[in-house]
CSV table of C-alpha atoms and ligand atoms in Angstrom, one decimal:
chain,number,residue,atom,x,y,z
H,23,MET,CA,-52.2,107.9,-187.4
H,24,LYS,CA,-52.8,104.3,-188.1
H,25,THR,CA,-55.7,102.5,-186.7
H,26,ILE,CA,-54.9,99.9,-184.1
H,27,LYS,CA,-57.5,97.3,-183.6
H,28,ASN,CA,-57.9,96.5,-180.0
H,29,THR,CA,-59.3,93.1,-180.2
H,30,ILE,CA,-56.9,90.4,-179.2
H,31,LEU,CA,-58.2,86.9,-179.6
H,32,ALA,CA,-57.1,84.7,-176.8
H,33,MET,CA,-57.2,81.0,-177.5
H,34,ALA,CA,-57.9,79.1,-174.3
H,35,LEU,CA,-57.9,75.4,-174.2
H,36,VAL,CA,-60.2,74.2,-171.4
H,37,CYS,CA,-59.8,70.6,-170.4
H,38,PHE,CA,-62.7,68.9,-168.6
H,39,ALA,CA,-61.3,65.9,-166.9
H,40,LEU,CA,-64.6,64.4,-166.2
H,41,SER,CA,-65.9,64.7,-169.7
H,42,GLY,CA,-62.9,63.0,-171.3
H,43,CYS,CA,-60.8,66.1,-171.9
H,44,SER,CA,-62.9,67.7,-174.7
H,45,LYS,CA,-61.3,70.8,-176.1
H,46,THR,CA,-63.2,74.1,-176.0
H,47,THR,CA,-62.0,77.4,-177.7
H,48,VAL,CA,-62.8,80.6,-175.7
H,49,GLU,CA,-62.6,84.0,-177.3
H,50,THR,CA,-61.9,86.9,-174.9
H,51,GLU,CA,-61.5,90.6,-175.7
H,52,ALA,CA,-58.7,92.6,-174.1
H,53,PRO,CA,-60.1,95.7,-172.3
H,54,ALA,CA,-59.9,98.8,-174.4
H,55,THR,CA,-57.4,101.4,-173.2
H,56,LEU,CA,-57.3,105.2,-173.9
H,57,LYS,CA,-54.3,104.6,-176.3
H,58,SER,CA,-56.1,101.9,-178.3
H,59,ALA,CA,-59.5,103.7,-178.4
H,60,LEU,CA,-58.0,107.1,-179.5
H,61,ALA,CA,-55.4,105.8,-181.9
H,62,ASP,CA,-57.2,106.9,-185.0
H,63,LYS,CA,-58.0,110.4,-183.5
H,64,PHE,CA,-55.0,111.9,-181.7
H,65,TYR,CA,-52.1,111.0,-179.5
H,66,ILE,CA,-53.1,110.7,-175.8
H,67,GLY,CA,-50.2,111.9,-173.7
H,68,THR,CA,-49.2,112.5,-170.2
H,69,ALA,CA,-46.5,114.5,-168.4
H,70,LEU,CA,-43.8,112.5,-166.6
H,71,ASN,CA,-42.0,113.2,-163.4
H,72,GLN,CA,-38.6,111.9,-162.4
H,73,ALA,CA,-39.9,108.9,-160.3
H,74,GLN,CA,-41.7,107.8,-163.5
H,75,PHE,CA,-39.0,108.0,-166.1
H,76,THR,CA,-36.3,106.7,-163.8
H,77,GLY,CA,-38.4,103.5,-163.1
H,78,VAL,CA,-39.1,104.1,-159.4
H,79,ASP,CA,-42.9,104.6,-159.6
H,80,THR,CA,-43.8,101.2,-161.0
H,81,ALA,CA,-47.6,101.7,-160.6
H,82,SER,CA,-47.5,104.8,-162.8
H,83,ILE,CA,-45.2,103.1,-165.3
H,84,ARG,CA,-47.7,100.3,-165.8
H,85,LEU,CA,-50.4,102.9,-166.6
H,86,ILE,CA,-48.2,104.9,-168.9
H,87,LYS,CA,-47.3,101.9,-171.0
H,88,GLU,CA,-50.9,100.6,-171.1
H,89,GLN,CA,-52.9,103.9,-171.5
H,90,PHE,CA,-50.7,106.6,-173.2
H,91,SER,CA,-49.1,107.1,-176.6
H,92,ALA,CA,-47.2,110.3,-175.9
H,93,ILE,CA,-45.1,111.9,-173.2
H,94,VAL,CA,-43.8,115.3,-172.2
H,95,PRO,CA,-41.4,116.1,-169.3
H,96,GLU,CA,-43.2,117.9,-166.5
H,97,ASN,CA,-40.0,119.6,-165.3
H,98,CYS,CA,-36.7,118.0,-166.3
H,99,MET,CA,-36.1,119.9,-169.6
H,100,LYS,CA,-36.7,123.4,-168.2
H,101,SER,CA,-33.7,125.6,-168.6
H,102,GLU,CA,-32.9,126.0,-164.9
H,103,VAL,CA,-32.4,122.2,-164.7
H,104,ILE,CA,-30.7,121.5,-168.1
H,105,HIS,CA,-28.5,124.7,-168.3
H,106,PRO,CA,-27.8,125.8,-164.7
H,107,GLU,CA,-24.7,127.8,-165.6
H,108,GLU,CA,-23.2,129.4,-168.7
H,109,GLY,CA,-21.4,126.7,-170.6
H,110,ARG,CA,-22.6,123.9,-168.3
H,111,PHE,CA,-25.4,121.6,-169.3
H,112,ASP,CA,-26.9,118.8,-167.2
H,113,PHE,CA,-28.7,116.4,-169.4
H,114,THR,CA,-28.8,113.6,-166.8
H,115,GLN,CA,-32.6,113.6,-166.2
H,116,ALA,CA,-33.5,114.6,-169.7
H,117,ASP,CA,-31.6,111.7,-171.3
H,118,ARG,CA,-33.4,109.2,-169.0
H,119,PHE,CA,-36.7,110.8,-170.0
H,120,VAL,CA,-36.0,110.4,-173.7
H,121,ASP,CA,-34.6,106.9,-173.2
H,122,PHE,CA,-37.9,105.9,-171.5
H,123,GLY,CA,-39.9,107.3,-174.4
H,124,GLU,CA,-37.9,105.6,-177.0
H,125,ALA,CA,-37.9,102.2,-175.1
H,126,ASN,CA,-41.7,102.4,-174.9
H,127,ASN,CA,-42.3,103.7,-178.4
H,128,LEU,CA,-44.0,106.9,-177.2
H,129,PHE,CA,-44.3,110.2,-179.2
H,130,ILE,CA,-41.9,112.5,-177.3
H,131,THR,CA,-42.5,116.2,-177.0
H,132,GLY,CA,-39.9,118.5,-175.4
H,133,HIS,CA,-41.0,121.1,-172.9
H,134,CYS,CA,-39.8,123.9,-173.1
H,135,LEU,CA,-37.0,125.9,-174.7
H,136,ILE,CA,-37.9,129.5,-173.9
H,137,TRP,CA,-40.0,130.5,-170.9
H,138,HIS,CA,-39.9,133.4,-168.5
H,139,SER,CA,-40.2,131.1,-165.6
H,140,GLN,CA,-37.7,128.4,-164.3
H,141,THR,CA,-35.0,130.1,-166.3
H,142,PRO,CA,-31.6,130.5,-164.7
H,143,GLN,CA,-30.8,134.1,-163.9
H,144,TRP,CA,-27.3,134.0,-165.4
H,145,LEU,CA,-28.9,134.0,-168.8
H,146,PHE,CA,-29.9,137.6,-168.6
H,147,VAL,CA,-27.0,139.3,-166.7
H,148,ASP,CA,-23.3,140.0,-167.1
H,149,GLU,CA,-20.6,139.6,-164.4
H,150,GLN,CA,-21.7,142.9,-162.7
H,151,GLY,CA,-25.3,141.6,-162.5
H,152,LYS,CA,-26.5,144.1,-165.2
H,153,ASP,CA,-28.8,143.1,-168.0
H,154,VAL,CA,-26.8,141.9,-171.0
H,155,SER,CA,-27.2,143.5,-174.4
H,156,ARG,CA,-29.7,142.4,-177.0
H,157,GLU,CA,-27.0,140.7,-179.0
H,158,VAL,CA,-25.6,138.8,-176.1
H,159,LEU,CA,-29.1,137.5,-175.1
H,160,ILE,CA,-29.8,136.4,-178.6
H,161,GLU,CA,-26.5,134.6,-178.7
H,162,ARG,CA,-27.2,132.9,-175.4
H,163,MET,CA,-30.7,132.0,-176.5
H,164,LYS,CA,-29.3,130.5,-179.7
H,165,ASN,CA,-26.6,128.5,-177.8
H,166,HIS,CA,-29.2,127.1,-175.5
H,167,ILE,CA,-31.7,126.1,-178.2
H,168,THR,CA,-29.1,124.7,-180.5
H,169,ALA,CA,-27.5,122.5,-177.8
H,170,VAL,CA,-30.7,121.1,-176.5
H,171,VAL,CA,-32.6,120.6,-179.7
H,172,SER,CA,-29.6,119.0,-181.5
H,173,ARG,CA,-28.9,116.6,-178.6
H,174,TYR,CA,-32.4,115.0,-179.1
H,175,LYS,CA,-32.6,115.4,-182.9
H,176,GLY,CA,-34.7,112.6,-184.4
H,177,LYS,CA,-35.8,111.4,-180.9
H,178,ILE,CA,-37.9,114.3,-179.8
H,179,LYS,CA,-40.6,114.8,-182.4
H,180,GLY,CA,-42.0,118.2,-181.3
H,181,TRP,CA,-40.8,121.1,-179.1
H,182,ASP,CA,-42.7,123.7,-177.0
H,183,VAL,CA,-40.4,126.4,-178.4
H,184,VAL,CA,-41.9,129.4,-176.6
H,185,ASN,CA,-44.1,129.1,-173.5
H,186,GLU,CA,-46.5,131.6,-172.1
H,187,ALA,CA,-45.2,134.8,-173.8
H,188,ILE,CA,-48.6,136.5,-174.3
H,189,LEU,CA,-50.7,137.9,-171.5
H,190,ASP,CA,-54.5,137.5,-171.1
H,191,ASP,CA,-55.1,140.9,-172.8
H,192,GLY,CA,-53.1,139.9,-175.8
H,193,SER,CA,-50.1,142.1,-175.1
H,194,TYR,CA,-46.6,140.7,-174.7
H,195,ARG,CA,-45.4,139.6,-171.3
H,196,GLU,CA,-42.7,141.9,-170.0
H,197,SER,CA,-40.2,139.0,-169.5
H,198,LYS,CA,-36.5,139.6,-169.7
H,199,PHE,CA,-36.6,138.0,-173.2
H,200,TYR,CA,-39.1,140.7,-174.3
H,201,THR,CA,-37.6,143.7,-172.5
H,202,ILE,CA,-34.1,143.0,-173.8
H,203,ILE,CA,-34.8,141.6,-177.3
H,204,GLY,CA,-38.3,142.8,-178.1
H,205,GLU,CA,-41.0,140.8,-179.9
H,206,GLU,CA,-38.4,139.4,-182.2
H,207,PHE,CA,-37.3,136.9,-179.5
H,208,ILE,CA,-40.2,134.6,-180.5
H,209,PRO,CA,-39.5,134.2,-184.3
H,210,LEU,CA,-35.8,134.0,-183.5
H,211,ALA,CA,-36.4,131.1,-181.1
H,212,PHE,CA,-38.4,129.2,-183.7
H,213,GLN,CA,-35.7,129.9,-186.3
H,214,PHE,CA,-32.9,128.6,-184.1
H,215,ALA,CA,-34.9,125.5,-183.2
H,216,HIS,CA,-35.6,124.8,-186.9
H,217,GLU,CA,-31.9,125.2,-187.8
H,218,ALA,CA,-31.0,122.7,-185.0
H,219,ASP,CA,-33.4,120.1,-186.2
H,220,PRO,CA,-35.1,120.8,-189.6
H,221,ASP,CA,-37.5,117.8,-189.1
H,222,VAL,CA,-38.8,118.5,-185.6
H,223,GLU,CA,-42.2,120.1,-185.1
H,224,LEU,CA,-42.3,123.5,-183.4
H,225,TYR,CA,-45.1,124.7,-181.1
H,226,TYR,CA,-46.2,127.8,-179.2
H,227,ASN,CA,-47.8,126.8,-175.8
H,228,ASP,CA,-49.9,128.9,-173.4
H,229,TYR,CA,-52.6,128.9,-170.7
H,230,SER,CA,-56.0,130.7,-170.5
H,231,MET,CA,-56.2,130.4,-174.3
H,232,ALA,CA,-60.0,130.7,-174.1
H,233,ASN,CA,-59.7,134.4,-173.2
H,234,GLU,CA,-60.6,136.6,-176.1
H,235,GLY,CA,-57.6,138.9,-175.6
H,236,LYS,CA,-55.1,136.1,-175.4
H,237,ARG,CA,-56.8,134.4,-178.4
H,238,ASN,CA,-56.3,137.5,-180.6
H,239,GLY,CA,-52.8,138.2,-179.3
H,240,VAL,CA,-51.7,134.6,-180.0
H,241,VAL,CA,-53.3,134.7,-183.5
H,242,ALA,CA,-51.5,137.9,-184.3
H,243,MET,CA,-48.2,136.7,-183.0
H,244,VAL,CA,-48.4,133.3,-184.9
H,245,LYS,CA,-49.3,135.2,-188.1
H,246,SER,CA,-46.2,137.4,-187.7
H,247,ILE,CA,-44.0,134.2,-187.5
H,248,GLN,CA,-45.7,132.8,-190.6
H,249,GLU,CA,-45.3,136.1,-192.5
H,250,LYS,CA,-41.6,135.9,-191.9
H,251,GLY,CA,-41.6,132.5,-193.5
H,252,ILE,CA,-40.5,130.8,-190.3
H,253,ARG,CA,-41.7,127.4,-189.4
H,254,ILE,CA,-44.4,126.9,-186.8
H,255,ASP,CA,-46.4,123.7,-186.7
H,256,GLY,CA,-48.7,123.9,-183.8
H,257,ILE,CA,-50.3,125.7,-180.9
H,258,GLY,CA,-50.6,124.1,-177.6
H,259,MET,CA,-53.7,125.1,-175.6
H,260,GLN,CA,-52.9,124.3,-172.0
H,261,GLY,CA,-55.9,122.7,-170.5
H,262,HIS,CA,-55.7,123.8,-166.8
H,263,ILE,CA,-59.4,124.1,-166.5
H,264,GLY,CA,-61.8,124.4,-163.6
H,265,MET,CA,-65.5,123.7,-163.0
H,266,GLN,CA,-66.5,127.2,-164.1
H,267,TYR,CA,-63.6,128.5,-166.2
H,268,PRO,CA,-63.4,128.5,-169.2
H,269,ALA,CA,-66.7,128.7,-170.9
H,270,ILE,CA,-66.5,125.8,-173.4
H,271,GLU,CA,-67.8,128.0,-176.2
H,272,GLU,CA,-64.9,130.4,-175.7
H,273,PHE,CA,-62.4,127.5,-175.7
H,274,GLU,CA,-64.0,126.3,-178.9
H,275,LYS,CA,-63.6,129.8,-180.5
H,276,SER,CA,-59.9,129.8,-179.7
H,277,LEU,CA,-59.5,126.2,-181.0
H,278,THR,CA,-61.1,127.1,-184.4
H,279,ALA,CA,-59.2,130.5,-184.6
H,280,PHE,CA,-55.9,128.7,-184.1
H,281,ALA,CA,-56.8,125.9,-186.5
H,282,ALA,CA,-57.7,128.5,-189.1
H,283,LEU,CA,-54.0,129.6,-189.1
H,284,GLY,CA,-53.2,126.3,-190.8
H,285,VAL,CA,-51.4,124.9,-187.8
H,286,ASN,CA,-52.2,121.8,-185.7
H,287,VAL,CA,-53.8,122.3,-182.4
H,288,MET,CA,-52.8,120.4,-179.3
H,289,ILE,CA,-54.5,120.2,-175.9
H,290,THR,CA,-51.6,120.3,-173.5
H,291,GLU,CA,-51.3,120.2,-169.7
H,292,LEU,CA,-54.9,119.0,-169.3
H,293,ASP,CA,-56.3,118.8,-165.8
H,294,LEU,CA,-59.6,119.7,-164.2
H,295,THR,CA,-59.5,121.1,-160.7
H,296,VAL,CA,-62.6,120.5,-158.5
H,297,LEU,CA,-61.4,122.8,-155.7
H,298,PRO,CA,-62.5,126.3,-154.9
H,299,SER,CA,-60.2,128.8,-156.5
H,300,PRO,CA,-59.3,132.1,-154.9
H,301,GLN,CA,-58.8,133.7,-158.4
H,302,GLY,CA,-61.7,132.1,-160.2
H,303,ASP,CA,-59.8,129.1,-161.5
H,304,VAL,CA,-58.2,131.1,-164.3
H,305,GLY,CA,-54.6,130.8,-165.4
H,306,ALA,CA,-51.5,128.7,-164.5
H,307,ASP,CA,-49.0,131.3,-163.4
H,308,VAL,CA,-46.8,129.5,-160.9
H,309,ALA,CA,-45.8,132.7,-159.3
H,310,GLN,CA,-49.3,133.4,-158.0
H,311,THR,CA,-49.9,131.5,-154.8
H,312,VAL,CA,-52.4,131.9,-151.9
H,313,LYS,CA,-52.0,130.9,-148.2
H,314,TYR,CA,-53.6,127.6,-147.1
H,315,GLN,CA,-57.0,127.9,-145.4
H,316,GLN,CA,-59.0,124.9,-144.2
H,317,GLU,CA,-62.2,126.0,-146.1
H,318,MET,CA,-60.2,126.0,-149.3
H,319,ASN,CA,-59.5,122.2,-148.9
H,320,PRO,CA,-63.1,120.8,-148.7
H,321,TYR,CA,-62.4,117.2,-149.8
H,322,PRO,CA,-59.3,115.8,-148.1
H,323,ASP,CA,-60.9,112.3,-147.7
H,324,GLY,CA,-62.6,111.9,-151.1
H,325,LEU,CA,-65.2,113.5,-153.3
H,326,PRO,CA,-68.9,113.4,-152.5
H,327,LYS,CA,-70.8,111.5,-155.2
H,328,GLU,CA,-72.5,114.5,-156.7
H,329,VAL,CA,-69.3,116.5,-156.9
H,330,GLU,CA,-67.6,113.5,-158.6
H,331,ALA,CA,-70.5,113.3,-161.1
H,332,ALA,CA,-70.3,117.0,-161.9
H,333,TRP,CA,-66.5,116.7,-162.4
H,334,THR,CA,-67.0,113.7,-164.8
H,335,ALA,CA,-69.7,115.5,-166.8
H,336,ARG,CA,-67.5,118.6,-167.2
H,337,PHE,CA,-64.5,116.6,-168.3
H,338,ASN,CA,-66.7,114.7,-170.7
H,339,GLU,CA,-67.9,117.9,-172.3
H,340,PHE,CA,-64.3,118.8,-173.1
H,341,PHE,CA,-63.6,115.4,-174.6
H,342,LYS,CA,-66.7,115.7,-176.8
H,343,LEU,CA,-65.3,119.0,-178.1
H,344,PHE,CA,-61.9,117.3,-178.8
H,345,PHE,CA,-63.7,114.5,-180.7
H,346,LYS,CA,-65.6,117.2,-182.7
H,347,TYR,CA,-62.3,118.7,-183.8
H,348,GLN,CA,-60.4,115.5,-184.1
H,349,ASP,CA,-59.3,116.4,-187.6
H,350,LYS,CA,-57.6,119.6,-186.2
H,351,ILE,CA,-56.2,118.2,-182.9
H,352,THR,CA,-53.1,116.0,-183.1
H,353,ARG,CA,-52.5,115.4,-179.4
H,354,VAL,CA,-54.3,115.6,-176.0
H,355,THR,CA,-51.9,115.5,-173.1
H,356,LEU,CA,-52.8,115.2,-169.4
H,357,TRP,CA,-50.6,117.0,-166.9
H,358,GLY,CA,-49.7,113.9,-164.9
H,359,VAL,CA,-50.8,110.3,-164.6
H,360,SER,CA,-52.8,110.0,-161.3
H,361,ASP,CA,-54.3,112.5,-158.8
H,362,GLY,CA,-51.4,112.2,-156.3
H,363,ASP,CA,-48.9,113.5,-158.9
H,364,SER,CA,-50.8,116.6,-159.9
H,365,TRP,CA,-49.3,120.1,-159.4
H,366,LYS,CA,-52.9,121.2,-158.6
H,367,ASN,CA,-52.5,119.7,-155.1
H,368,ASP,CA,-50.1,122.6,-154.4
H,369,TRP,CA,-51.3,125.4,-156.6
H,370,PRO,CA,-52.6,128.1,-156.2
H,371,VAL,CA,-52.9,126.9,-152.5
H,372,PHE,CA,-50.2,124.6,-151.2
H,373,GLY,CA,-51.1,121.3,-149.5
H,374,ARG,CA,-54.6,120.6,-150.7
H,375,THR,CA,-56.2,117.4,-152.0
H,376,ASP,CA,-57.3,117.8,-155.6
H,377,TYR,CA,-58.8,115.3,-158.0
H,378,ALA,CA,-57.6,116.7,-161.3
H,379,LEU,CA,-56.5,113.7,-163.5
H,380,LEU,CA,-58.0,110.6,-165.1
H,381,PHE,CA,-56.6,108.1,-162.6
H,382,ASP,CA,-57.2,108.2,-158.9
H,383,ARG,CA,-54.6,108.1,-156.1
H,384,ASN,CA,-54.7,104.3,-156.2
H,385,TYR,CA,-53.9,104.3,-159.9
H,386,GLN,CA,-57.4,103.2,-160.8
H,387,PRO,CA,-59.3,104.6,-163.8
H,388,LYS,CA,-62.1,107.0,-162.9
H,389,PRO,CA,-65.5,106.6,-164.6
H,390,ILE,CA,-64.4,109.3,-167.1
H,391,VAL,CA,-61.9,106.9,-168.7
H,392,ASN,CA,-64.6,104.4,-169.8
H,393,LEU,CA,-66.7,107.3,-171.0
H,394,ILE,CA,-63.9,108.6,-173.2
H,395,ILE,CA,-63.3,105.1,-174.5
H,396,SER,CA,-67.0,104.3,-175.3
H,397,GLU,CA,-67.7,107.8,-176.8
H,398,SER,CA,-64.6,107.6,-179.0
H,399,GLU,CA,-66.3,104.7,-180.8
H,400,LEU,CA,-69.3,106.9,-181.6
H,401,THR,CA,-67.3,109.7,-183.1
H,402,GLY,CA,-65.1,108.0,-185.7
H,403,PHE,CA,-65.1,109.4,-189.2
M,22,9MR,O1,-46.2,121.1,-163.0
M,22,9MR,C1,-45.1,121.8,-163.0
M,22,9MR,C2,-44.6,122.0,-161.5
M,22,9MR,O2,-44.2,120.7,-161.0
M,22,9MR,C3,-43.4,123.0,-161.4
M,22,9MR,O3,-43.2,123.2,-160.1
M,22,9MR,C4,-43.8,124.3,-162.1
M,22,9MR,C5,-42.6,125.2,-162.2
M,22,9MR,O4,-41.6,124.6,-163.0
M,22,9MR,O5,-44.2,124.0,-163.5
M,22,9MR,C6,-45.3,123.2,-163.5
M,22,9MR,O6,-45.7,123.0,-164.9
M,22,9MR,C7,-46.1,124.2,-165.6
M,22,9MR,C8,-45.7,124.1,-167.1
M,22,9MR,O7,-44.3,123.8,-167.2
M,22,9MR,C9,-46.0,125.3,-167.9
M,22,9MR,N1,-47.4,125.7,-167.7
M,22,9MR,C10,-47.9,125.8,-166.4
M,22,9MR,C11,-47.6,124.5,-165.6
M,22,9MR,C12,-48.2,124.5,-164.2
M,22,9MR,O8,-47.6,125.5,-163.5
């Protein structure tokens, strides 16, 4: 990535009427942004929702243009949205998302091609509602991937090809893709994506990557793709983190284990929940939810100072780790722009007030933003 110097010299002519209009030159420095400060390290991205890429949420759009260099769609490219029925695609939202990225010169990642969740049920069954054969599912998977990837060829620069296929113990998730096709569905998905756009980068993306079992399972799975001579460019470590989980040392072990495979590492879906978690703030499985209880929503009107300070310190530790491995990390992407947007307000407990992102509900930068910017300057090569 090329270095972008942030200093803009503004020439201001100041006319003092009483002193006979003498001219004075004033130099001002534009405030650093995340995008400018991190330009020589990694892309800094955010997930976009529909109100943002369609131009409705103007306050977010201002921040996206000013602060971020990369985008990923939070929901509009999931297969249930884009391919609701066999033979019928709906690219309405996805096209607008991609147009937004191109118009604003942002690095665009597609999310996601093959995932057990948010997948339309028709994909797996025949007219009688019975599971289709292995051959039929492979053919349907190929049609889906080919249509979506080729539509955005040259525009989307990287795809989350397979999402969340390995469980925390390292075994394969028993999704329909797995039970009908077997392990082979993963290398096949990468192969189909590569055939549709030979230049696009291809990623595997998953949560709870700091768990030893998942780390080992993902390493073995990625090795098996590589041994077949099939292209894989990167591993996305979803950063749905909490105040306790994960231990940063374990996250670091996974980061270095993945980088040792010779692929890029991306920190994807980053957010830091400050709320109590019924399941020990592990994971990001949207299917696991818990009923609302008042004591699970302790900060509806704002964070106490000491809690905010602890949150900032924890986020800062993670960014220090990302700076340490800036030669291995190509992108760090937040899962949303400001706190009001975050899925964490509704998961794992619906209707809470969380503070998981870098900008607050009034679209103002939190102290962590300036910390990231100032520390980025200390950690250049
Ligand atoms: O943030 C997304 C939320 O708005 C959706 O309701 C949900 C289901 O589609 O997906 C959320 O994003 C998930 C991402 O696509 C994959 N990793 C876990 C994320 C959080 O559940």
